[in-house]
Amino acid sequence: MAEILRNGNLYHIRNDVISYVLMEMPGGVLAHLYFGARLEGLNAANLLRHANIPSDDGFSVQECALDRLPQEYPSFGLGDMRDGALTVEGPDGSWAVDLRVEKAETLDAKPVLEGLPATRGEGCAALRFTMRDAHTGLVALLDYAIYDDCPAVARSVKLVNGGEATLKLTRAYSLCLDLPDDGWDIITLPGAWARERTVCRRPLAAGHQGISSRRGASSAQASPFLALARPETNQDRGEIIGATLIYSGNFMASAEVSQFGVTRVLLGIDDRDFGWQLLPGAEFQAPEAALVYSDEGIGGMSRGFHALWENHLLPKRWMNRKRPVLLNSWEAAYFDFDHDKLLAIAKAAADAGVELFVMDDGWFGHRDDDYTSLGDWTVDRKKLPLGLEGLGKDVRSLGIQFGIWMEPEMVSPDSDLFRAHPDWCLHIPGREAIQSRHQLVLDMGRQEVQDFVVEAVSKTLKASGATYLKWDMNRNFTNIGSAALPADRQKETAHRYMLGLYAVMERLVAAFPDVLFEGCASGGGRFDAGMLYYVPQIWCSDDTDALCRVEIQCGTTILFPPSTMGCHVSAVPNHQTARVTPLETRFAVALGGSFGYELDPCKLTDEERAALRNEVDFANRTQLLRLYGRLYWIQTPFNGNDAAWMSVSEDRKEALFTLVRAMARPNAMPPMVRLAGLDAGRRYRVAETGEVFGGDELMRVGLCCPLPYGDAASLVYTLVAEA
Ligand code: DGJ
């Protein structure tokens, strides 16, 4: 049960599993004392002595005590020599800030973050500190929420100009977490296009380390996340703290080890491309950050985040709900299709039991390649003479749903939209526009652009009757500048873009409550908690090769649950790696998320088509378990030949086990794999073999897994508890 306890100047935020403790120092500086496993109480004397501060009433910000004090929302320049969370330029040109507590209050409800995605406040306790900088009049509202049902604390900061002069925010991070030692490894999720979210782990070292994105999107190259794990922490044991930002744009996640061997974690919008003018009385809301603690290893932290997103962030109407098994036309046809070809694919898909056919890129303007037409969302009658209406109707007559692709945030220089509104894209007047995939980025911060996008998407959905929209975004920002902002506010452009995008998503998901929106950014190039507030799933990667996908899906599930990952079976040789893997393994891997296909079923053999029918049936039968069960990575794919994972239902009566072996080895014994997450006291039947084993046996002795011959072999077992 989440609660907030106050003992004098000590604030203890806790639930059944974790505690977070803060202290108001004499004079009002807000100190951070603890984040970790639940405590019954805390005597601050220890921690103050550690910071070389004799007792709480002996504290003074003089003598640079701030450089040693662990703090909640510090800033640089008035004694603390470490990086701070906030810098504000005042009318005198200085940028130091000194926030002191004015008020602390427990709140009846978690405040809503206006204009930004954030965790919903059901089942939580909330605390707010009102802080003020006497010099500028700046007020900071520091909000904390702790949930009943997950080991997570959500934090956010709202800045209000309570002074009489205009202020300029030059850094407004969302989170600072000061920890009393540096005995941690830092884990981040760097990547690249088609190689998203690889797991990078290294020991903390003196100075700065971390990860960031200045690409205008959270990006394939970096995820707004870092974790600190004890060196001995592994997948299922040991302490770990994870921090992430509920935001989809530029970010900075850093850990600084100071001269005293203490660690400061900072997380927020990257300030290198940020500035915000705050007129007297105006407010700025920084994105929400979420912290999870676990002493059950990386897997424990991941399940903590999964529970936080599933219970408090993902769109409610998709909670625990079945997703349609889909077939997407991209790798089946690319730009080369017409009505009849798509209908034939849709028919073969429907025959295999697929429930939703998605027409990908290439249906509008004169888009026969990626050089043209983004922004001109009118159907290409040469390809689709019956229009979206006709195709939608014909697909539905097969007894399946129709879905469609758009890339609404972009414009091609070769488009009527660009010719009519050349200033609607991000640009710097007088500089050559840098194209990427032959396209430019619309300035989503502008109201008229937002209205255009809402109208274009609405018209498309209405005309086609689509019940699914794949929302793509295929390039990063360059030429960052907005024609709608004056020179001294250009640095607001990137954040205004995100606010505009979120406003558009908000309008669209409200207007089309029955449409399933799937996010995409050249695959998983904007896979973050910000987008997941609006869309329940995101196309995980453009790399559909089964062996690569195991790694990408493993990295992604460090932070996000299986239900959020779009995972498709594609054709072989694989279009990204040219690797040929068995259909069974492509299937086994795609079962790791929201399941679908990315191939032309008309090109399959009769035998493969028959296999598809069984696959769709199996995917459907196991769907709720796979998408919403508790995920255990028994063996991650990063340091060996085998990868194994399990989804276990909440009541531990059902489980799905998957094993993938990359390279065949001759003369090898079949692996014995020790399962996880089961009920030791129950007996489980392996449906595929009919054998029955005790849960204790399966977890302590293991399960013998005879894999088929050949490279990229796999095995999927369903376990059901005996009555
Ligand atoms: C990038 C996406 O990741 C692909 O799945 C596909 O939709 C293409 N864009 C279409 O241009």
Short mmCIF file of N, CA and C in Angstrom, two decimals, residues 12-158:
data_model
loop_
_atom_site.label_atom_id
_atom_site.label_comp_id
_atom_site.label_asym_id
_atom_site.label_seq_id
_atom_site.Cartn_x
_atom_site.Cartn_y
_atom_site.Cartn_z
N HIS A 12 8.92 10.33 4.03
CA HIS A 12 9.17 8.94 3.67
C HIS A 12 8.04 8.47 2.74
N ILE A 13 8.41 8.26 1.48
CA ILE A 13 7.45 7.82 0.47
C ILE A 13 7.67 6.32 0.33
N ARG A 14 6.64 5.50 0.52
CA ARG A 14 6.93 4.06 0.42
C ARG A 14 5.69 3.26 0.05
N ASN A 15 5.95 2.05 -0.42
CA ASN A 15 4.89 1.05 -0.57
C ASN A 15 5.41 -0.25 0.04
N ASP A 16 4.80 -1.38 -0.30
CA ASP A 16 5.20 -2.64 0.35
C ASP A 16 6.62 -3.05 -0.01
N VAL A 17 7.16 -2.49 -1.08
CA VAL A 17 8.43 -2.98 -1.61
C VAL A 17 9.56 -1.95 -1.55
N ILE A 18 9.24 -0.69 -1.79
CA ILE A 18 10.31 0.31 -1.89
C ILE A 18 10.08 1.50 -0.96
N SER A 19 11.17 2.21 -0.68
CA SER A 19 11.10 3.46 0.08
C SER A 19 11.91 4.54 -0.64
N TYR A 20 11.46 5.76 -0.47
CA TYR A 20 12.15 6.93 -1.03
C TYR A 20 12.09 7.98 0.08
N VAL A 21 13.25 8.46 0.52
CA VAL A 21 13.25 9.36 1.68
C VAL A 21 13.92 10.69 1.34
N LEU A 22 13.26 11.78 1.73
CA LEU A 22 13.78 13.12 1.50
C LEU A 22 13.82 13.87 2.82
N MET A 23 14.57 14.93 2.85
CA MET A 23 14.66 15.71 4.08
C MET A 23 14.79 17.19 3.76
N GLU A 24 13.99 17.97 4.47
CA GLU A 24 14.12 19.42 4.31
C GLU A 24 15.19 19.90 5.29
N MET A 25 16.27 20.43 4.76
CA MET A 25 17.38 20.87 5.61
C MET A 25 17.03 22.24 6.22
N PRO A 26 17.68 22.60 7.32
CA PRO A 26 17.46 23.96 7.85
C PRO A 26 17.76 24.97 6.74
N GLY A 27 16.89 25.91 6.56
CA GLY A 27 17.07 26.88 5.47
C GLY A 27 16.31 26.46 4.23
N GLY A 28 15.84 25.20 4.18
CA GLY A 28 14.92 24.82 3.10
C GLY A 28 15.52 24.08 1.92
N VAL A 29 16.83 23.76 1.95
CA VAL A 29 17.36 22.94 0.85
C VAL A 29 16.76 21.54 0.97
N LEU A 30 16.37 20.95 -0.17
CA LEU A 30 15.73 19.64 -0.13
C LEU A 30 16.77 18.55 -0.42
N ALA A 31 17.03 17.74 0.61
CA ALA A 31 18.06 16.69 0.48
C ALA A 31 17.41 15.37 0.11
N HIS A 32 18.17 14.55 -0.58
CA HIS A 32 17.72 13.19 -0.89
C HIS A 32 18.47 12.23 0.02
N LEU A 33 17.73 11.38 0.73
CA LEU A 33 18.42 10.49 1.66
C LEU A 33 18.45 9.05 1.20
N TYR A 34 17.43 8.59 0.49
CA TYR A 34 17.42 7.15 0.22
C TYR A 34 16.43 6.80 -0.88
N PHE A 35 16.84 5.86 -1.77
CA PHE A 35 15.90 5.18 -2.65
C PHE A 35 16.33 3.72 -2.73
N GLY A 36 15.44 2.81 -2.37
CA GLY A 36 15.81 1.40 -2.40
C GLY A 36 14.71 0.55 -1.80
N ALA A 37 15.11 -0.61 -1.27
CA ALA A 37 14.14 -1.54 -0.67
C ALA A 37 13.44 -0.86 0.50
N ARG A 38 12.22 -1.27 0.77
CA ARG A 38 11.41 -0.63 1.82
C ARG A 38 12.13 -0.61 3.17
N LEU A 39 12.01 0.54 3.82
CA LEU A 39 12.55 0.69 5.17
C LEU A 39 11.40 0.91 6.14
N GLU A 40 11.62 0.51 7.37
CA GLU A 40 10.61 0.83 8.40
C GLU A 40 10.79 2.28 8.84
N GLY A 41 12.03 2.71 8.94
CA GLY A 41 12.29 4.10 9.33
C GLY A 41 13.70 4.46 8.93
N LEU A 42 14.10 5.71 9.16
CA LEU A 42 15.46 6.10 8.78
C LEU A 42 15.94 7.20 9.72
N ASN A 43 17.12 7.00 10.29
CA ASN A 43 17.75 8.01 11.12
C ASN A 43 18.73 8.77 10.24
N ALA A 44 18.41 10.02 9.96
CA ALA A 44 19.16 10.79 8.96
C ALA A 44 20.61 11.07 9.37
N ALA A 45 20.90 10.92 10.67
CA ALA A 45 22.23 11.30 11.17
C ALA A 45 23.35 10.63 10.39
N ASN A 46 23.16 9.35 10.12
CA ASN A 46 24.14 8.58 9.34
C ASN A 46 24.52 9.23 8.03
N LEU A 47 23.46 9.53 7.27
CA LEU A 47 23.68 10.04 5.92
C LEU A 47 24.25 11.45 5.96
N LEU A 48 23.84 12.21 6.97
CA LEU A 48 24.39 13.56 7.08
C LEU A 48 25.87 13.50 7.45
N ARG A 49 26.19 12.56 8.35
CA ARG A 49 27.60 12.41 8.72
C ARG A 49 28.42 12.00 7.49
N HIS A 50 27.83 11.13 6.68
CA HIS A 50 28.51 10.70 5.46
C HIS A 50 28.80 11.90 4.56
N ALA A 51 27.86 12.86 4.52
CA ALA A 51 28.06 14.05 3.70
C ALA A 51 28.90 15.10 4.44
N ASN A 52 29.45 14.69 5.58
CA ASN A 52 30.29 15.60 6.37
C ASN A 52 29.49 16.75 6.97
N ILE A 53 28.24 16.49 7.25
CA ILE A 53 27.38 17.52 7.83
C ILE A 53 27.01 17.02 9.21
N PRO A 54 27.50 17.68 10.28
CA PRO A 54 27.45 17.09 11.62
C PRO A 54 26.06 16.70 12.11
N SER A 55 25.08 17.57 11.95
CA SER A 55 23.73 17.21 12.37
C SER A 55 22.81 18.07 11.55
N ASP A 56 21.51 17.80 11.61
CA ASP A 56 20.66 18.56 10.70
C ASP A 56 20.65 20.05 11.04
N ASP A 57 20.79 20.42 12.34
CA ASP A 57 20.77 21.88 12.56
C ASP A 57 22.14 22.52 12.35
N GLY A 58 23.16 21.69 12.11
CA GLY A 58 24.46 22.27 11.83
C GLY A 58 24.64 22.59 10.36
N PHE A 59 23.59 22.38 9.56
CA PHE A 59 23.76 22.55 8.13
C PHE A 59 23.69 24.01 7.70
N SER A 60 24.62 24.38 6.84
CA SER A 60 24.55 25.71 6.23
C SER A 60 25.06 25.57 4.81
N VAL A 61 24.42 26.28 3.88
CA VAL A 61 24.87 26.17 2.49
C VAL A 61 26.23 26.84 2.32
N GLN A 62 26.64 27.61 3.32
CA GLN A 62 27.97 28.23 3.27
C GLN A 62 29.04 27.15 3.24
N GLU A 63 30.23 27.52 2.96
CA GLU A 63 31.37 26.60 2.95
C GLU A 63 31.17 25.46 1.96
N CYS A 64 30.42 25.72 0.92
CA CYS A 64 30.23 24.75 -0.16
C CYS A 64 29.73 23.39 0.32
N ALA A 65 28.91 23.37 1.38
CA ALA A 65 28.36 22.10 1.86
C ALA A 65 27.51 21.43 0.79
N LEU A 66 26.96 22.23 -0.13
CA LEU A 66 26.09 21.65 -1.15
C LEU A 66 26.85 20.69 -2.06
N ASP A 67 28.13 20.85 -2.16
CA ASP A 67 28.90 19.96 -3.03
C ASP A 67 28.93 18.54 -2.47
N ARG A 68 28.58 18.40 -1.18
CA ARG A 68 28.59 17.07 -0.57
C ARG A 68 27.19 16.56 -0.29
N LEU A 69 26.25 17.48 -0.26
CA LEU A 69 24.89 17.09 0.14
C LEU A 69 24.14 16.41 -1.00
N PRO A 70 23.57 15.20 -0.76
CA PRO A 70 22.70 14.61 -1.79
C PRO A 70 21.41 15.42 -1.88
N GLN A 71 21.01 15.80 -3.09
CA GLN A 71 19.88 16.72 -3.22
C GLN A 71 18.83 16.21 -4.21
N GLU A 72 17.66 16.82 -4.11
CA GLU A 72 16.55 16.41 -4.97
C GLU A 72 16.51 17.15 -6.30
N TYR A 73 16.78 18.45 -6.28
CA TYR A 73 16.67 19.22 -7.52
C TYR A 73 17.71 20.33 -7.49
N PRO A 74 18.97 19.96 -7.59
CA PRO A 74 20.06 20.91 -7.38
C PRO A 74 20.36 21.74 -8.61
N SER A 75 21.12 22.81 -8.39
CA SER A 75 21.63 23.54 -9.55
C SER A 75 23.08 23.93 -9.30
N PHE A 76 23.74 24.20 -10.40
CA PHE A 76 25.16 24.49 -10.36
C PHE A 76 25.39 25.98 -10.08
N GLY A 77 26.47 26.26 -9.39
CA GLY A 77 26.90 27.67 -9.36
C GLY A 77 26.83 28.33 -8.01
N LEU A 78 26.23 27.68 -7.01
CA LEU A 78 26.16 28.30 -5.69
C LEU A 78 26.70 27.33 -4.64
N GLY A 79 27.73 26.63 -5.00
CA GLY A 79 28.36 25.74 -4.02
C GLY A 79 28.45 24.31 -4.47
N ASP A 80 27.45 23.85 -5.20
CA ASP A 80 27.49 22.48 -5.72
C ASP A 80 28.26 22.50 -7.03
N MET A 81 29.37 21.80 -7.07
CA MET A 81 30.23 21.82 -8.26
C MET A 81 29.84 20.75 -9.27
N ARG A 82 28.87 19.92 -8.92
CA ARG A 82 28.44 18.89 -9.85
C ARG A 82 27.46 19.48 -10.86
N ASP A 83 27.16 18.70 -11.87
CA ASP A 83 26.13 19.12 -12.81
C ASP A 83 24.81 19.26 -12.06
N GLY A 84 24.00 20.26 -12.43
CA GLY A 84 22.72 20.44 -11.75
C GLY A 84 21.55 20.09 -12.65
N ALA A 85 20.35 20.20 -12.08
CA ALA A 85 19.14 19.84 -12.83
C ALA A 85 18.49 21.05 -13.49
N LEU A 86 18.88 22.26 -13.06
CA LEU A 86 18.15 23.45 -13.51
C LEU A 86 19.11 24.62 -13.72
N THR A 87 19.00 25.30 -14.85
CA THR A 87 19.66 26.60 -15.01
C THR A 87 18.66 27.59 -15.58
N VAL A 88 18.67 28.78 -15.05
CA VAL A 88 17.69 29.80 -15.44
C VAL A 88 18.40 31.12 -15.61
N GLU A 89 18.26 31.72 -16.77
CA GLU A 89 18.86 33.04 -16.96
C GLU A 89 17.88 34.10 -16.49
N GLY A 90 18.35 34.90 -15.54
CA GLY A 90 17.52 35.99 -15.02
C GLY A 90 17.83 37.28 -15.75
N PRO A 91 17.13 38.35 -15.35
CA PRO A 91 17.33 39.64 -16.03
C PRO A 91 18.75 40.16 -15.87
N ASP A 92 19.47 39.73 -14.83
CA ASP A 92 20.85 40.19 -14.66
C ASP A 92 21.84 39.34 -15.44
N GLY A 93 21.35 38.35 -16.17
CA GLY A 93 22.24 37.54 -17.00
C GLY A 93 22.88 36.37 -16.27
N SER A 94 22.69 36.26 -14.96
CA SER A 94 23.24 35.11 -14.23
C SER A 94 22.35 33.88 -14.45
N TRP A 95 22.85 32.69 -14.12
CA TRP A 95 22.05 31.48 -14.40
C TRP A 95 21.97 30.51 -13.21
N ALA A 96 22.48 30.92 -12.06
CA ALA A 96 22.39 30.04 -10.89
C ALA A 96 20.99 30.13 -10.27
N VAL A 97 20.57 29.08 -9.65
CA VAL A 97 19.26 29.06 -8.99
C VAL A 97 19.45 28.42 -7.61
N ASP A 98 18.68 28.88 -6.65
CA ASP A 98 18.80 28.36 -5.30
C ASP A 98 17.38 28.10 -4.78
N LEU A 99 16.91 26.88 -4.97
CA LEU A 99 15.52 26.57 -4.61
C LEU A 99 15.43 26.15 -3.15
N ARG A 100 14.51 26.76 -2.44
CA ARG A 100 14.27 26.39 -1.03
C ARG A 100 12.80 26.01 -0.85
N VAL A 101 12.57 25.07 0.04
CA VAL A 101 11.20 24.60 0.27
C VAL A 101 10.36 25.71 0.89
N GLU A 102 9.18 25.92 0.28
CA GLU A 102 8.22 26.85 0.87
C GLU A 102 7.09 26.08 1.55
N LYS A 103 6.77 24.96 0.91
CA LYS A 103 5.62 24.19 1.40
C LYS A 103 5.77 22.74 0.98
N ALA A 104 5.33 21.83 1.85
CA ALA A 104 5.26 20.42 1.45
C ALA A 104 3.85 19.95 1.75
N GLU A 105 3.23 19.26 0.81
CA GLU A 105 1.85 18.82 1.04
C GLU A 105 1.60 17.48 0.39
N THR A 106 0.87 16.62 1.08
CA THR A 106 0.42 15.39 0.42
C THR A 106 -0.83 15.78 -0.38
N LEU A 107 -0.97 15.20 -1.55
CA LEU A 107 -2.07 15.58 -2.43
C LEU A 107 -3.11 14.46 -2.46
N ASP A 108 -4.37 14.85 -2.66
CA ASP A 108 -5.43 13.84 -2.74
C ASP A 108 -5.32 13.07 -4.04
N ALA A 109 -4.86 13.75 -5.09
CA ALA A 109 -4.76 13.08 -6.39
C ALA A 109 -3.46 13.50 -7.05
N LYS A 110 -2.92 12.61 -7.87
CA LYS A 110 -1.70 12.94 -8.60
C LYS A 110 -2.05 14.01 -9.65
N PRO A 111 -1.32 15.12 -9.68
CA PRO A 111 -1.65 16.17 -10.66
C PRO A 111 -1.46 15.67 -12.10
N VAL A 112 -2.30 16.17 -12.99
CA VAL A 112 -2.19 15.81 -14.41
C VAL A 112 -1.10 16.69 -15.02
N LEU A 113 -0.27 16.13 -15.89
CA LEU A 113 0.76 16.93 -16.56
C LEU A 113 0.14 17.48 -17.85
N GLU A 114 -0.13 18.76 -17.86
CA GLU A 114 -0.82 19.32 -19.02
C GLU A 114 0.03 19.23 -20.29
N GLY A 115 -0.56 18.63 -21.31
CA GLY A 115 0.09 18.58 -22.62
C GLY A 115 1.16 17.52 -22.76
N LEU A 116 1.40 16.75 -21.71
CA LEU A 116 2.45 15.72 -21.78
C LEU A 116 1.91 14.37 -21.33
N PRO A 117 2.42 13.31 -21.93
CA PRO A 117 2.04 11.97 -21.45
C PRO A 117 2.63 11.74 -20.06
N ALA A 118 1.92 11.01 -19.23
CA ALA A 118 2.42 10.73 -17.88
C ALA A 118 1.66 9.55 -17.31
N THR A 119 2.19 8.98 -16.25
CA THR A 119 1.49 7.86 -15.62
C THR A 119 0.19 8.38 -15.00
N ARG A 120 -0.85 7.52 -15.06
CA ARG A 120 -2.13 7.89 -14.46
C ARG A 120 -2.07 7.62 -12.96
N GLY A 121 -2.86 8.41 -12.24
CA GLY A 121 -2.70 8.41 -10.79
C GLY A 121 -3.55 7.46 -9.99
N GLU A 122 -4.17 6.43 -10.61
CA GLU A 122 -4.99 5.53 -9.79
C GLU A 122 -4.08 4.71 -8.88
N GLY A 123 -4.52 4.53 -7.63
CA GLY A 123 -3.77 3.68 -6.70
C GLY A 123 -2.40 4.21 -6.37
N CYS A 124 -2.31 5.49 -6.10
CA CYS A 124 -0.99 6.02 -5.73
C CYS A 124 -1.12 7.05 -4.62
N ALA A 125 -0.02 7.33 -3.97
CA ALA A 125 0.04 8.42 -2.99
C ALA A 125 0.92 9.51 -3.59
N ALA A 126 0.54 10.78 -3.38
CA ALA A 126 1.26 11.86 -4.07
C ALA A 126 1.70 12.93 -3.08
N LEU A 127 2.87 13.46 -3.35
CA LEU A 127 3.48 14.48 -2.48
C LEU A 127 4.00 15.61 -3.35
N ARG A 128 3.81 16.83 -2.89
CA ARG A 128 4.33 17.99 -3.65
C ARG A 128 5.15 18.91 -2.75
N PHE A 129 6.30 19.32 -3.27
CA PHE A 129 7.09 20.36 -2.61
C PHE A 129 7.00 21.62 -3.46
N THR A 130 6.69 22.72 -2.83
CA THR A 130 6.75 24.01 -3.53
C THR A 130 8.06 24.66 -3.13
N MET A 131 8.89 24.95 -4.10
CA MET A 131 10.21 25.51 -3.85
C MET A 131 10.29 26.89 -4.50
N ARG A 132 11.08 27.79 -3.91
CA ARG A 132 11.20 29.12 -4.51
C ARG A 132 12.66 29.59 -4.51
N ASP A 133 13.01 30.26 -5.60
CA ASP A 133 14.31 30.93 -5.68
C ASP A 133 14.06 32.42 -5.42
N ALA A 134 14.54 32.90 -4.27
CA ALA A 134 14.22 34.27 -3.87
C ALA A 134 14.77 35.30 -4.87
N HIS A 135 15.89 34.99 -5.51
CA HIS A 135 16.56 35.96 -6.39
C HIS A 135 15.74 36.26 -7.65
N THR A 136 15.19 35.22 -8.26
CA THR A 136 14.43 35.42 -9.52
C THR A 136 12.92 35.35 -9.32
N GLY A 137 12.49 34.77 -8.20
CA GLY A 137 11.05 34.55 -8.02
C GLY A 137 10.58 33.26 -8.67
N LEU A 138 11.48 32.49 -9.23
CA LEU A 138 11.08 31.23 -9.87
C LEU A 138 10.55 30.24 -8.83
N VAL A 139 9.42 29.62 -9.15
CA VAL A 139 8.84 28.61 -8.27
C VAL A 139 8.95 27.26 -8.96
N ALA A 140 9.36 26.24 -8.22
CA ALA A 140 9.41 24.88 -8.78
C ALA A 140 8.48 24.00 -7.96
N LEU A 141 7.56 23.32 -8.66
CA LEU A 141 6.69 22.37 -7.98
C LEU A 141 7.26 20.99 -8.24
N LEU A 142 7.78 20.35 -7.21
CA LEU A 142 8.34 19.01 -7.36
C LEU A 142 7.28 18.00 -6.93
N ASP A 143 6.84 17.18 -7.87
CA ASP A 143 5.78 16.22 -7.59
C ASP A 143 6.33 14.80 -7.54
N TYR A 144 5.83 14.05 -6.57
CA TYR A 144 6.23 12.64 -6.40
C TYR A 144 4.97 11.81 -6.31
N ALA A 145 5.01 10.64 -6.96
CA ALA A 145 3.89 9.70 -6.80
C ALA A 145 4.47 8.31 -6.62
N ILE A 146 3.88 7.57 -5.70
CA ILE A 146 4.30 6.18 -5.51
C ILE A 146 3.07 5.29 -5.63
N TYR A 147 3.24 4.16 -6.28
CA TYR A 147 2.10 3.30 -6.61
C TYR A 147 1.97 2.14 -5.65
N ASP A 148 0.72 1.68 -5.47
CA ASP A 148 0.46 0.51 -4.63
C ASP A 148 1.07 -0.75 -5.24
N ASP A 149 1.00 -0.83 -6.58
CA ASP A 149 1.17 -2.13 -7.23
C ASP A 149 2.46 -2.30 -8.02
N CYS A 150 3.40 -1.36 -7.88
CA CYS A 150 4.68 -1.58 -8.56
C CYS A 150 5.79 -0.81 -7.84
N PRO A 151 7.03 -1.29 -7.98
CA PRO A 151 8.13 -0.69 -7.22
C PRO A 151 8.64 0.59 -7.88
N ALA A 152 7.73 1.53 -8.09
CA ALA A 152 8.07 2.69 -8.92
C ALA A 152 7.67 4.00 -8.25
N VAL A 153 8.51 5.01 -8.52
CA VAL A 153 8.20 6.38 -8.11
C VAL A 153 8.19 7.22 -9.38
N ALA A 154 7.13 8.02 -9.56
CA ALA A 154 7.10 8.93 -10.71
C ALA A 154 7.38 10.33 -10.19
N ARG A 155 8.22 11.06 -10.92
CA ARG A 155 8.58 12.41 -10.50
C ARG A 155 8.38 13.39 -11.64
N SER A 156 7.91 14.58 -11.29
CA SER A 156 7.84 15.60 -12.33
C SER A 156 8.07 16.97 -11.71
N VAL A 157 8.36 17.93 -12.56
CA VAL A 157 8.71 19.28 -12.11
C VAL A 157 7.96 20.28 -12.96
N LYS A 158 7.27 21.20 -12.28
CA LYS A 158 6.66 22.31 -13.01
C LYS A 158 7.33 23.60 -12.55
#
